[in-house]
Coordinates of C-alpha atoms in Angstrom, one line a residue:
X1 CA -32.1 2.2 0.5
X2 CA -29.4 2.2 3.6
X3 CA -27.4 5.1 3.8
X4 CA -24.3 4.4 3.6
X5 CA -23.2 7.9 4.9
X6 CA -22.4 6.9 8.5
X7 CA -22.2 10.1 10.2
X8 CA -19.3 10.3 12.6
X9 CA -22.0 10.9 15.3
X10 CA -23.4 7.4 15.1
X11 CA -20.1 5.4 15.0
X12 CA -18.8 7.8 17.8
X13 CA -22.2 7.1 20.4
X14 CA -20.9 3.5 20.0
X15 CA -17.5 4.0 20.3
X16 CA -16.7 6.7 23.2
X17 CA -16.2 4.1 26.1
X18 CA -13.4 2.9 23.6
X19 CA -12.0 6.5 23.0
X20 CA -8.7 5.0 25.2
X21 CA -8.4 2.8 22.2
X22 CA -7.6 5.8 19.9
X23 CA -5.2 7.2 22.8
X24 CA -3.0 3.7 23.4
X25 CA -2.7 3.8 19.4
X26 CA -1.8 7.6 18.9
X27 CA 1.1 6.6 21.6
X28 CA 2.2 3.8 19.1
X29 CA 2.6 6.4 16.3
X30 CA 4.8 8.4 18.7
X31 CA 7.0 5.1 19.8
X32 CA 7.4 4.3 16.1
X33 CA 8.0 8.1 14.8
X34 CA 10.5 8.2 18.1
X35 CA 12.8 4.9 17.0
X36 CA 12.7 5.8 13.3
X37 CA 14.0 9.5 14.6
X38 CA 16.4 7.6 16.6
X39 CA 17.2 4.4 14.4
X40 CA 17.6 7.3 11.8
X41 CA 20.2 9.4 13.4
X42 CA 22.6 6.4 14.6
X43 CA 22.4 5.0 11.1
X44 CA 23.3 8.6 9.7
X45 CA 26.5 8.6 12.0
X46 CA 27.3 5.5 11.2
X47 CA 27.2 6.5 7.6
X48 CA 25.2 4.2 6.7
X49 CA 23.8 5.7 3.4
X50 CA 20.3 7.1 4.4
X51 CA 20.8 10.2 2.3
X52 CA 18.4 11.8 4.5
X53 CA 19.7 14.2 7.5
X54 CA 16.4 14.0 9.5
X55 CA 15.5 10.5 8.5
X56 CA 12.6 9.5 8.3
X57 CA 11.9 12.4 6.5
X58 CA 13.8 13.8 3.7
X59 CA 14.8 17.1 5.1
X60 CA 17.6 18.7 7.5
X61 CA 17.8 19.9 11.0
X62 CA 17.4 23.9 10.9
X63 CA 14.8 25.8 13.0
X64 CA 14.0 28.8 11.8
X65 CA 10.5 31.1 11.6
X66 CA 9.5 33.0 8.7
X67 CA 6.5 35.8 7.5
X68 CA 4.5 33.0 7.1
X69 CA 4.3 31.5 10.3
X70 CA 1.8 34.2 11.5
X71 CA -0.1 33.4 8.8
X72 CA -0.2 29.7 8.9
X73 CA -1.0 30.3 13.0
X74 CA -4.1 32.4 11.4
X75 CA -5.7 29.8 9.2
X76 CA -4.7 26.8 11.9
X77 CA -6.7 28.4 14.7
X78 CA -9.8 29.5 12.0
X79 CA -10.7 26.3 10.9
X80 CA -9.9 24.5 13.9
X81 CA -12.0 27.0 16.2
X82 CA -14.5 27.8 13.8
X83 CA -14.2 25.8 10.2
X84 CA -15.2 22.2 11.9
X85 CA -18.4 23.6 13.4
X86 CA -19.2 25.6 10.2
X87 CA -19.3 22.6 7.7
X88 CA -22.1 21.2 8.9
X89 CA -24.3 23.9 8.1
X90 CA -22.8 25.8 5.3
X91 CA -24.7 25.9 1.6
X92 CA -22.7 22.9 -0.1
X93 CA -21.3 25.1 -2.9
X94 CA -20.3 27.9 -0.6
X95 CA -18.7 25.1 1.9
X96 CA -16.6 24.2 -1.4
X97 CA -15.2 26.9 -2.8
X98 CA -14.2 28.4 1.0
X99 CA -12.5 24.4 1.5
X100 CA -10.8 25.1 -1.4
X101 CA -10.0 28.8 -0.4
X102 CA -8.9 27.9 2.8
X103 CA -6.5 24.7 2.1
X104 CA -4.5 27.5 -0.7
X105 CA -4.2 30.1 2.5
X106 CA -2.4 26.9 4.4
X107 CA -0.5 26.1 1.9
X108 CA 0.6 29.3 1.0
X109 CA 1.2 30.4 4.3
X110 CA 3.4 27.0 5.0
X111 CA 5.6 27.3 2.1
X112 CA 6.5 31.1 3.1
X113 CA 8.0 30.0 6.8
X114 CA 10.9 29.0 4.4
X115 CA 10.5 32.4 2.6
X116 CA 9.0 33.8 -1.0
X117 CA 12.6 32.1 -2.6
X118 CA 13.7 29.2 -0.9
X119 CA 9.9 28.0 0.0
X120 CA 8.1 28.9 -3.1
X121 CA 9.6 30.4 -6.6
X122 CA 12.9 29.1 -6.3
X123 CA 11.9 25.4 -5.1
X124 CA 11.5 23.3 -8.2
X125 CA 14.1 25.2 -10.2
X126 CA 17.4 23.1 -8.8
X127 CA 19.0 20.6 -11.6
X128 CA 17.0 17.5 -10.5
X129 CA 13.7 19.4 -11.0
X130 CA 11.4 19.4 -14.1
X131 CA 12.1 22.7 -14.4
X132 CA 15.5 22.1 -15.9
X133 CA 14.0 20.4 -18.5
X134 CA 11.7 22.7 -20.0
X135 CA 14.0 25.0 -22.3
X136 CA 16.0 21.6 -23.0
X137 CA 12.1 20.4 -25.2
X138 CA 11.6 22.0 -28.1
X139 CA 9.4 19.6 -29.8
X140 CA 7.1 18.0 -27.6
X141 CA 6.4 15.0 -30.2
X142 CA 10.2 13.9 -30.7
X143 CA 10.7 14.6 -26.7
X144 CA 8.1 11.8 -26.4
X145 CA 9.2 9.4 -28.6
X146 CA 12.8 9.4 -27.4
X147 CA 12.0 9.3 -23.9
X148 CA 12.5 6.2 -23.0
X149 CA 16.2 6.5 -24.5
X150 CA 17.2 9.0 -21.6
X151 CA 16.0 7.5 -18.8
X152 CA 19.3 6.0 -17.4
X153 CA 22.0 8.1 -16.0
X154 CA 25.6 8.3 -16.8
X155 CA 25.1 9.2 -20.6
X156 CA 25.3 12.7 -21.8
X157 CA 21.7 13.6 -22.4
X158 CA 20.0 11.6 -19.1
X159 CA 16.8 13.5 -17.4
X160 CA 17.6 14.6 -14.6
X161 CA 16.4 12.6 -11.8
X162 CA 12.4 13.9 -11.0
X163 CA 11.6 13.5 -14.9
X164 CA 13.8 10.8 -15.4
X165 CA 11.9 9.3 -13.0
X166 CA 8.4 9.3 -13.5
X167 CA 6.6 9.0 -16.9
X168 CA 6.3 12.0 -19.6
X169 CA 3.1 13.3 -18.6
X170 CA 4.8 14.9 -15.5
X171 CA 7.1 16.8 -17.4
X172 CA 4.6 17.7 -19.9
X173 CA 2.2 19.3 -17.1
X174 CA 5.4 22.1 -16.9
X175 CA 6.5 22.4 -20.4
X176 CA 2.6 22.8 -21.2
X177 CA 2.7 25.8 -18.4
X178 CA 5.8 27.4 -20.3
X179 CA 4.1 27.3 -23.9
X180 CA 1.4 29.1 -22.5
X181 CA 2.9 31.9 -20.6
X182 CA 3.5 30.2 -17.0
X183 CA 7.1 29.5 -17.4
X184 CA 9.8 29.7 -14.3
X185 CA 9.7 28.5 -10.5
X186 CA 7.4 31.0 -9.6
X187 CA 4.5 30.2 -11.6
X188 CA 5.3 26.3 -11.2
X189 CA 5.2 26.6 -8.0
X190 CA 2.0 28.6 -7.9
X191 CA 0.3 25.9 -10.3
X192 CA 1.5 23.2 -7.8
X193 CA -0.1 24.9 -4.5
X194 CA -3.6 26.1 -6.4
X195 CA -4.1 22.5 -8.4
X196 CA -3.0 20.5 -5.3
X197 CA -5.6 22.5 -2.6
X198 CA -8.4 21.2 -5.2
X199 CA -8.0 17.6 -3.1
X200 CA -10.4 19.6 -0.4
X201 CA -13.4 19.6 -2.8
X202 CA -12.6 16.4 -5.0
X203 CA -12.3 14.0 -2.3
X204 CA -15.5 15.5 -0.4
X205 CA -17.2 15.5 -4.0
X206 CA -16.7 12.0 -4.4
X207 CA -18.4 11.2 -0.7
X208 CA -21.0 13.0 -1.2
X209 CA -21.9 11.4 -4.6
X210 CA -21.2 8.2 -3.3
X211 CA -24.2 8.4 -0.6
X212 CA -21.9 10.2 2.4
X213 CA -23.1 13.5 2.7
X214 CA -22.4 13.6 6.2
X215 CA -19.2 12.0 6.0
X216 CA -18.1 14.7 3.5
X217 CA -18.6 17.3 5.7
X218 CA -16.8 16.1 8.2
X219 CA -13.7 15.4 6.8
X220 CA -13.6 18.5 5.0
X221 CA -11.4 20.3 7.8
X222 CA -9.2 17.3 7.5
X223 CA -8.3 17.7 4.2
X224 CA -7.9 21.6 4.1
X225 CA -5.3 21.0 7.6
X226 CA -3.7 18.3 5.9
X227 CA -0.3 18.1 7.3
X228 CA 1.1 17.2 3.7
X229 CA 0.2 20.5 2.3
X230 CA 4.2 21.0 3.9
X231 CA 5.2 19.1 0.2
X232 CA 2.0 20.1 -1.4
X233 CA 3.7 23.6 -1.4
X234 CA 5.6 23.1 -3.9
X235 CA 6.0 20.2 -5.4
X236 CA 4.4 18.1 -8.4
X237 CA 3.6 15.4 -6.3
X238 CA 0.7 18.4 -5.2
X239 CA -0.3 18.2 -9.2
X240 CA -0.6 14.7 -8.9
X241 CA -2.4 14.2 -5.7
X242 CA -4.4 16.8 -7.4
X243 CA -4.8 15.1 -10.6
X244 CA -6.1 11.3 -9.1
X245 CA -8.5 12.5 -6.9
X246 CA -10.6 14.7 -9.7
X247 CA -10.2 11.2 -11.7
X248 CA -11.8 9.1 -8.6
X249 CA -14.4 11.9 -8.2
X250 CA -15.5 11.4 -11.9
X251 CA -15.8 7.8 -11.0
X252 CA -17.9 8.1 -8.9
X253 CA -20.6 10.8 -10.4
X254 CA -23.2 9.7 -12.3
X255 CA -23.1 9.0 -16.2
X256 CA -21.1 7.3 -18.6
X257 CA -19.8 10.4 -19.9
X258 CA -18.6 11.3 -16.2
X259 CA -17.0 7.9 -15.6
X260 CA -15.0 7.7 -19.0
X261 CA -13.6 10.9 -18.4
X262 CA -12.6 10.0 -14.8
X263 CA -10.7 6.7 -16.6
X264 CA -9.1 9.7 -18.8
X265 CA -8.1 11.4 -16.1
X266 CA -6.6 8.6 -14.4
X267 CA -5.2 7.4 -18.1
X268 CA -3.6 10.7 -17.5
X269 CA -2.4 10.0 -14.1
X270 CA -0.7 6.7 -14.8
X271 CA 1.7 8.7 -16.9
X272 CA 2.8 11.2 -13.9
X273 CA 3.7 8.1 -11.6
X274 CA 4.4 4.8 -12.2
X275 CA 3.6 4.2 -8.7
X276 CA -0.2 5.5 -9.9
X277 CA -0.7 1.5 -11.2
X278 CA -1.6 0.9 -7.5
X279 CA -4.7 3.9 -8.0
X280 CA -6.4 0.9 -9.3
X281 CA -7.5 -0.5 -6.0
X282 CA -9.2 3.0 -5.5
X283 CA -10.8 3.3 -8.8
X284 CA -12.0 -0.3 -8.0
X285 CA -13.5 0.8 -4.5
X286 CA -14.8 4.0 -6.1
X287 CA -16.7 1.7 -8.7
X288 CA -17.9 -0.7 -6.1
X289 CA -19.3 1.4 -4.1
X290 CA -21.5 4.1 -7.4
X291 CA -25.6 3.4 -6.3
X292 CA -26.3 2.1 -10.1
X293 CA -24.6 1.0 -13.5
X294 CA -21.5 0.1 -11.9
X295 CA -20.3 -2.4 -14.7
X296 CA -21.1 -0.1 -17.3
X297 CA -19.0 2.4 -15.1
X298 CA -15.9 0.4 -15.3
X299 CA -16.4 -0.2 -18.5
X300 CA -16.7 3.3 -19.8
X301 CA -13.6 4.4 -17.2
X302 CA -11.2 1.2 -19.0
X303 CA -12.2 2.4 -22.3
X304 CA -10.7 6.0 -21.1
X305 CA -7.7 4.6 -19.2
X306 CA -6.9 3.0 -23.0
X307 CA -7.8 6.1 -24.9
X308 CA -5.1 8.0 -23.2
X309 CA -2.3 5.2 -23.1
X310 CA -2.7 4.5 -27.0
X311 CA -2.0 8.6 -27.6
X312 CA 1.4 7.9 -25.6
X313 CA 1.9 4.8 -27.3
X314 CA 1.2 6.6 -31.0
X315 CA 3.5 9.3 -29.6
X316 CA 6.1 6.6 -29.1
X317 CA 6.2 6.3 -25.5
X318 CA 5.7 2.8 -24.1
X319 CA 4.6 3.0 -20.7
X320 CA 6.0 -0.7 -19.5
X321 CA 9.3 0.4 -21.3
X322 CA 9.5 3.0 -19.3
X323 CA 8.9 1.5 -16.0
X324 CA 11.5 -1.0 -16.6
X325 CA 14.2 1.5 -17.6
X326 CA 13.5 3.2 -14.1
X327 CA 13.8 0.6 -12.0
X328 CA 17.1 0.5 -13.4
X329 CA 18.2 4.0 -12.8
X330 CA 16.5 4.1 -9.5
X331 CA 19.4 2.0 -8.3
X332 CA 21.9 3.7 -10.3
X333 CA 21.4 6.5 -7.7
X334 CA 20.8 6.6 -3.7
X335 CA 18.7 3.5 -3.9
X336 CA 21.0 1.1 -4.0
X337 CA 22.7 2.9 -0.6
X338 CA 19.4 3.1 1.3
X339 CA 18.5 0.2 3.2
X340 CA 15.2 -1.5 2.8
X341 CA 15.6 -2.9 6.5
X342 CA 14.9 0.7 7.8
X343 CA 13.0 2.1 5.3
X344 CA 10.1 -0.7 4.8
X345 CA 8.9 0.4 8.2
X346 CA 10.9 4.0 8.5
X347 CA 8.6 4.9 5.7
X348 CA 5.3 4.3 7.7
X349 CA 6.8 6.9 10.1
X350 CA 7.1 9.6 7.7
X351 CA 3.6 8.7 6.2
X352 CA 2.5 9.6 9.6
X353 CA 4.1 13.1 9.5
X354 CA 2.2 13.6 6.3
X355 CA -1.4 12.3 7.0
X356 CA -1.0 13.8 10.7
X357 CA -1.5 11.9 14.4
X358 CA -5.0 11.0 13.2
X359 CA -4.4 8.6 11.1
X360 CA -3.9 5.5 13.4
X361 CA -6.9 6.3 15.3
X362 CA -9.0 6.8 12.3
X363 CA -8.0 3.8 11.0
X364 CA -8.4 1.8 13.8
X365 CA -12.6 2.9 13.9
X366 CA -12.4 2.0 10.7
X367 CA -11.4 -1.8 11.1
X368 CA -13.9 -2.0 13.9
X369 CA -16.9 -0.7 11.9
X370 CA -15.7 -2.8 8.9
X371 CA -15.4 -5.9 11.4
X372 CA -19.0 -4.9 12.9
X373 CA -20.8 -4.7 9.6
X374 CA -18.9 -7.9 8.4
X375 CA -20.1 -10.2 11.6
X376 CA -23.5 -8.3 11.7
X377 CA -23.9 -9.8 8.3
X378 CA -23.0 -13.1 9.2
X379 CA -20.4 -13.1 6.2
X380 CA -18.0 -16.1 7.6
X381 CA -20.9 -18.2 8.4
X382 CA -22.4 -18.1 5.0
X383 CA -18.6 -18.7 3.4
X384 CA -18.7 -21.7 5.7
X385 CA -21.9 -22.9 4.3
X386 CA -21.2 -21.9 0.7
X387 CA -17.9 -24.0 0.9
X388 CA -19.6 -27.4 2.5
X389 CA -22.5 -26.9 0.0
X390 CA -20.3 -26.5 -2.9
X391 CA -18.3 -29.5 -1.7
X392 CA -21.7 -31.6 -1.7
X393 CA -22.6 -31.1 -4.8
X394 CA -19.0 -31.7 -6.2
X395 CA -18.8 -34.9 -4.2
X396 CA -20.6 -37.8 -6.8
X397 CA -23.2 -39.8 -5.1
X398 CA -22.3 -43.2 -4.6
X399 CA -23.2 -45.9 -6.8
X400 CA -24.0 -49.5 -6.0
X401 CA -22.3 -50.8 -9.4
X402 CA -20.2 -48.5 -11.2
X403 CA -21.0 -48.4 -15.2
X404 CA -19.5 -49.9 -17.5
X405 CA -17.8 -48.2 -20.6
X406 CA -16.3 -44.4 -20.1
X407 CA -17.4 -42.9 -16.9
X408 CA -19.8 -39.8 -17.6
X409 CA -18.8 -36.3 -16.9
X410 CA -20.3 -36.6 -13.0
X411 CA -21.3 -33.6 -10.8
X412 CA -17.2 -33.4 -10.1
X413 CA -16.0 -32.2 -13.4
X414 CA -19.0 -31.9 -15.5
X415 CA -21.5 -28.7 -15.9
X416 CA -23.1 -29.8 -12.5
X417 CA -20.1 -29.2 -11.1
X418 CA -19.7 -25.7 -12.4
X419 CA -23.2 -25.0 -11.7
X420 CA -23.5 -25.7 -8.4
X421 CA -19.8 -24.0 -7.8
X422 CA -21.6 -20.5 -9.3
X423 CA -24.3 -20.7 -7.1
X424 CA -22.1 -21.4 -3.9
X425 CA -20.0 -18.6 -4.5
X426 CA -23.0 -16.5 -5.2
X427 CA -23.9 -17.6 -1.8
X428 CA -20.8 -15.2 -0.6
X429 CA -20.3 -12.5 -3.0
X430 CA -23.8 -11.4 -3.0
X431 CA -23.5 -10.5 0.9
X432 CA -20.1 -10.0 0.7
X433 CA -20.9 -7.3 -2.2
X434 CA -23.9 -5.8 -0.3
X435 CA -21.7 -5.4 3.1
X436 CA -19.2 -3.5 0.8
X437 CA -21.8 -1.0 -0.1
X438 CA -23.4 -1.1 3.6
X439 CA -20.0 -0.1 5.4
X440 CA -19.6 2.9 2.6
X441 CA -16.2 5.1 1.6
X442 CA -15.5 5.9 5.0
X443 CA -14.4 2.2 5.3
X444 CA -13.7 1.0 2.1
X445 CA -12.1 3.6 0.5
X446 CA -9.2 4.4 3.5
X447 CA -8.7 0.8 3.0
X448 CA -8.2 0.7 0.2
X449 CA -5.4 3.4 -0.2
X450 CA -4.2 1.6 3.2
X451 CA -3.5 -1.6 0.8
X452 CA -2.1 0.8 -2.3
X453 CA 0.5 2.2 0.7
X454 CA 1.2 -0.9 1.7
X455 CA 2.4 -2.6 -1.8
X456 CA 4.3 0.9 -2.8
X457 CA 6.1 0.3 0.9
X458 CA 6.7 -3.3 0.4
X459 CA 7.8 -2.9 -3.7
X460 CA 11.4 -1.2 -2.2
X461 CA 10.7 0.8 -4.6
X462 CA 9.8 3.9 -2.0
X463 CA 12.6 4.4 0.1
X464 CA 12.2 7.6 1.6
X465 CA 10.7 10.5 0.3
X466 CA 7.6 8.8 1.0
X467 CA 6.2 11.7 2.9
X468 CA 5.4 13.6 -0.4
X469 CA 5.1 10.8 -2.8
X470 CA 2.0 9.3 -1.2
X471 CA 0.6 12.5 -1.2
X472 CA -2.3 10.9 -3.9
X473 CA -3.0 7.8 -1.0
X474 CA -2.6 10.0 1.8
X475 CA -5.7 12.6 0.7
X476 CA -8.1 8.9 0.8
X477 CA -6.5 7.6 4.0
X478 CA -8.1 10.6 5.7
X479 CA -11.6 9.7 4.7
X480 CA -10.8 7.6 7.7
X481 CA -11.7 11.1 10.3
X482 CA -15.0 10.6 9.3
X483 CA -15.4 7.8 11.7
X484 CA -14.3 10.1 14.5
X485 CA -16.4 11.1 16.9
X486 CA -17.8 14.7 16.6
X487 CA -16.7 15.8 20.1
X488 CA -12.8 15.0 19.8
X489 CA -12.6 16.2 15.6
X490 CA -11.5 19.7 16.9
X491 CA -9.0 18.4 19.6
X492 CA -7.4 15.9 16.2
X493 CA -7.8 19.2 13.8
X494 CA -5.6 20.7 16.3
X495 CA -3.1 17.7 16.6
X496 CA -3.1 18.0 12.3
X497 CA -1.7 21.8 12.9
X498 CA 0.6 21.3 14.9
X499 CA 2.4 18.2 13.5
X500 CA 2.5 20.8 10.4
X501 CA 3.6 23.8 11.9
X502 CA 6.3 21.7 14.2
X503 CA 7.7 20.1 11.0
X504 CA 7.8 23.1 9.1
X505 CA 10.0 25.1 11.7
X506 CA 11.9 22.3 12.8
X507 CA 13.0 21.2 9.3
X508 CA 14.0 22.3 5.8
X509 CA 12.5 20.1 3.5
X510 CA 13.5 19.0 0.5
X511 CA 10.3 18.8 -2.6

């Protein structure tokens, strides 16, 4: 059986000469992060109704330092000198739990530059966090059935905007917290920073068991530097990156059990985010992509997904009610002032301040091995031959003297014709399904969160803030690194720091 691992090593023999290629497009993130900075600021003084000081992000102007800038210094220069080298030949387990480990230490360390109060216990306790909330639910059955009836604002008992905003399940993860102990900012906010860091051993888990060992390895480092862990620390959005990547990573495990619990899971998931309906191009990659029993996969994950939305539904939340209600209060608030002609590509800008500098040149190896693996198959010249095959055998064959009576159902309507349309498009998917497999996650899955960024950009219904609400596409998009090659990983680990550390000190962001 092909491996569909593709080590960074092999992609990156083939692709040095072309390493100019990753420079020309890392100086195309900078041009576009430069005009939305710019584009952003004369908008802002024109008053043009942004609501976001440093557009693109959703943050203000204020450099400052704090006791955890040491710290984060600490961790940056460990795994960058020392962590990248390491993960190729540390026990699996071990390599894990210090991922895991590691990515809390950055987190931690980030939130602190702002200070133990402002960057960490007292972050998700202003009015328009869930926090507010939580003494306001006293009985968690009637808070779900009448949900639905406080999602718009302007009436006396509207959510505030973070739970009106998303689905129950969000602010159940914190009232859940409070019944058992964990109540108030500090805790929340611990809960988001330890929950979130477990994207460093999902996503790597879910590689692995899909046939990339190697490629798990190597964007371990990635994942534990991530640039977003500036939001992940603290805000829910950590929760819920958190949250659909242990539901992928069930996917992709072996066993019914494993897979119907991963459609729990990301049953779960669609009732933290209503932007979590685009997950399903992921889950779909994930299933594509399991060695065996893939059908029987996606069954077992559907029957999960349902499982959890009829318990909401029996509760009395509707999730499709809900969804319409918010699109309704999203522009009773700033919405309806931002403009979609700055933020539908703005928004790209601060994705890149959130997956890091990689990210274009990641992606860019991983449209040329996708294209390579796609013409090495010969995939358009079979689609070619499928098509003019499937249009002989729908064509009838002449006939010197046409029959009297009804005509019979010929080749181009009757079973014939369906027949020989199966079998032409067999022609294609087979290949077509076999290069999916052969290319692996390290191209199908960035692509794939790639296309779920792209519809949440395009929807208008993600302007600004974007930085920390694609947190849950952002964590697959770096899958991408794999394709790096090994000898410039540590010069793009240190790229990942710094874009971090330069946007923590620089700005005060907002969770």
């Amino acid at each position: 059986m092909t491996s569909t691992a593709a080590p960074a090593t092999a992609p990156g023999r083939a692709t040095t000469r072309r390493f100019p290629g990753d420079l020309l497009v890392l100086g195309v993130e900078a041009a576009l992060l430069a005009v939305a900075v710019l584009v952003g600021a004369l908008l802002n003084a024109r008053g043009a109704g942004l609501h976001a000081d440093a557009a693109p992000l959703y943050a203000s102007w204020r450099p400052h330092v704090g006791w955890g800038s040491p710290a984060a210094l600490l961790v940056a220069v460990a795994v960058v000198g020392w962590g990248a080298r390491w993960t190729r030949t540390a026990r699996w387990g071990v390599l894990l739990v210090a991922a895991w480990l590691a990515a809390v230490a950055w987190t931690l360390s980030l939130a602190l530059v702002d200070g133990w109060s402002a960057g960490l216990a007292g972050r998700l306790t202003p009015q328009a966090e869930y926090l507010h909330e939580v003494p306001r639910v006293t009985d968690i059955p009637a808070m779900l059935a009448g949900f639905t009836g406080r999602i718009l604002d302007f009436q006396p008992d509207a959510w505030s905007t973070h739970t009106a905003g998303h689905p129950p399940g969000a602010l159940l993860i914190f009232v859940w917290l409070d019944r058992v102990g964990l109540g108030g900012g500090t805790a929340a906010a611990l809960a988001c920073v330890l929950v979130g860091a477990t994207v460093s051993v999902s996503v790597p888990v879910t590689l692995r068991a899909l046939g990339a060992a190697d490629a798990a390895r190597a964007v371990l480092p990635f994942l534990v530097l991530l640039p977003g862990a500036v939001w992940v620390g603290a805000s829910a959005d950590g929760i819920f990156a958190a949250v659909v990547a242990a539901g992928l990573a069930l996917l992709a495990v072996r066993g019914r059990a494993a897979a119907a619990a991963g459609g729990a899971v990301l049953g779960f998931a669609l009732h933290l985010s209503y932007g979590f309906l685009l997950v399903g191009v992921l889950a779909l990659a994930v299933l594509a992509l399991r060695r065996t029993h893939r059908g029987a996969a996606l069954l077992a994950a559907c029957a999960g997904v349902v499982a959890v939305t009829a318990v909401f539904m029996a509760a009395g939340f509707h999730w499709w009610d809900g969804y319409r209600l918010v699109v309704e209060r999203y522009y009773q608030g700033w919405a309806a002032d931002r403009p979609y002609g700055y933020w539908v590509w703005a928004n790209l800008a601060a994705l890149l301040l959130s997956a890091g500098p990689v990210l274009g040149p990641a992606l860019r190896r991983v449209l040329l091995a996708g294209r390579s693996e796609w013409w090495r198959r010969g995939l358009p010249a079979r689609g070619r031959l499928a098509g003019r095959a499937a249009q002989r055998g729908a064509l009838p064959a002449r006939a010197p003297t046409p029959p009297a009576g009804p005509a019979p159902g010929g080749p181009r309507f009757g079973p014939g014709a369906a027949a020989s349309g199966w079998r032409a498009a067999g022609r294609v998917t087979r290949p077509a399904a076999a290069a999916v497999r052969a290319v692996g996650p390290t191209v199908l899955l960035p692509l794939a969160a790639a296309v779920a960024v792209l519809g949440a950009d395009l929807s208008g219904l993600s302007k600004a803030e974007v930085e920390r609400i694609w947190l849950p596409f952002v964590v697959w998009l770096l899958v991408a690194t794999a394709r790096l090659p090994a000898g410039s990983r540590r010069w793009w680990l240190a790229g990942q720091a710094a874009t971090a550390l330069a946007v923590n000190h620089l700005l005060w962001t907002v969770s």
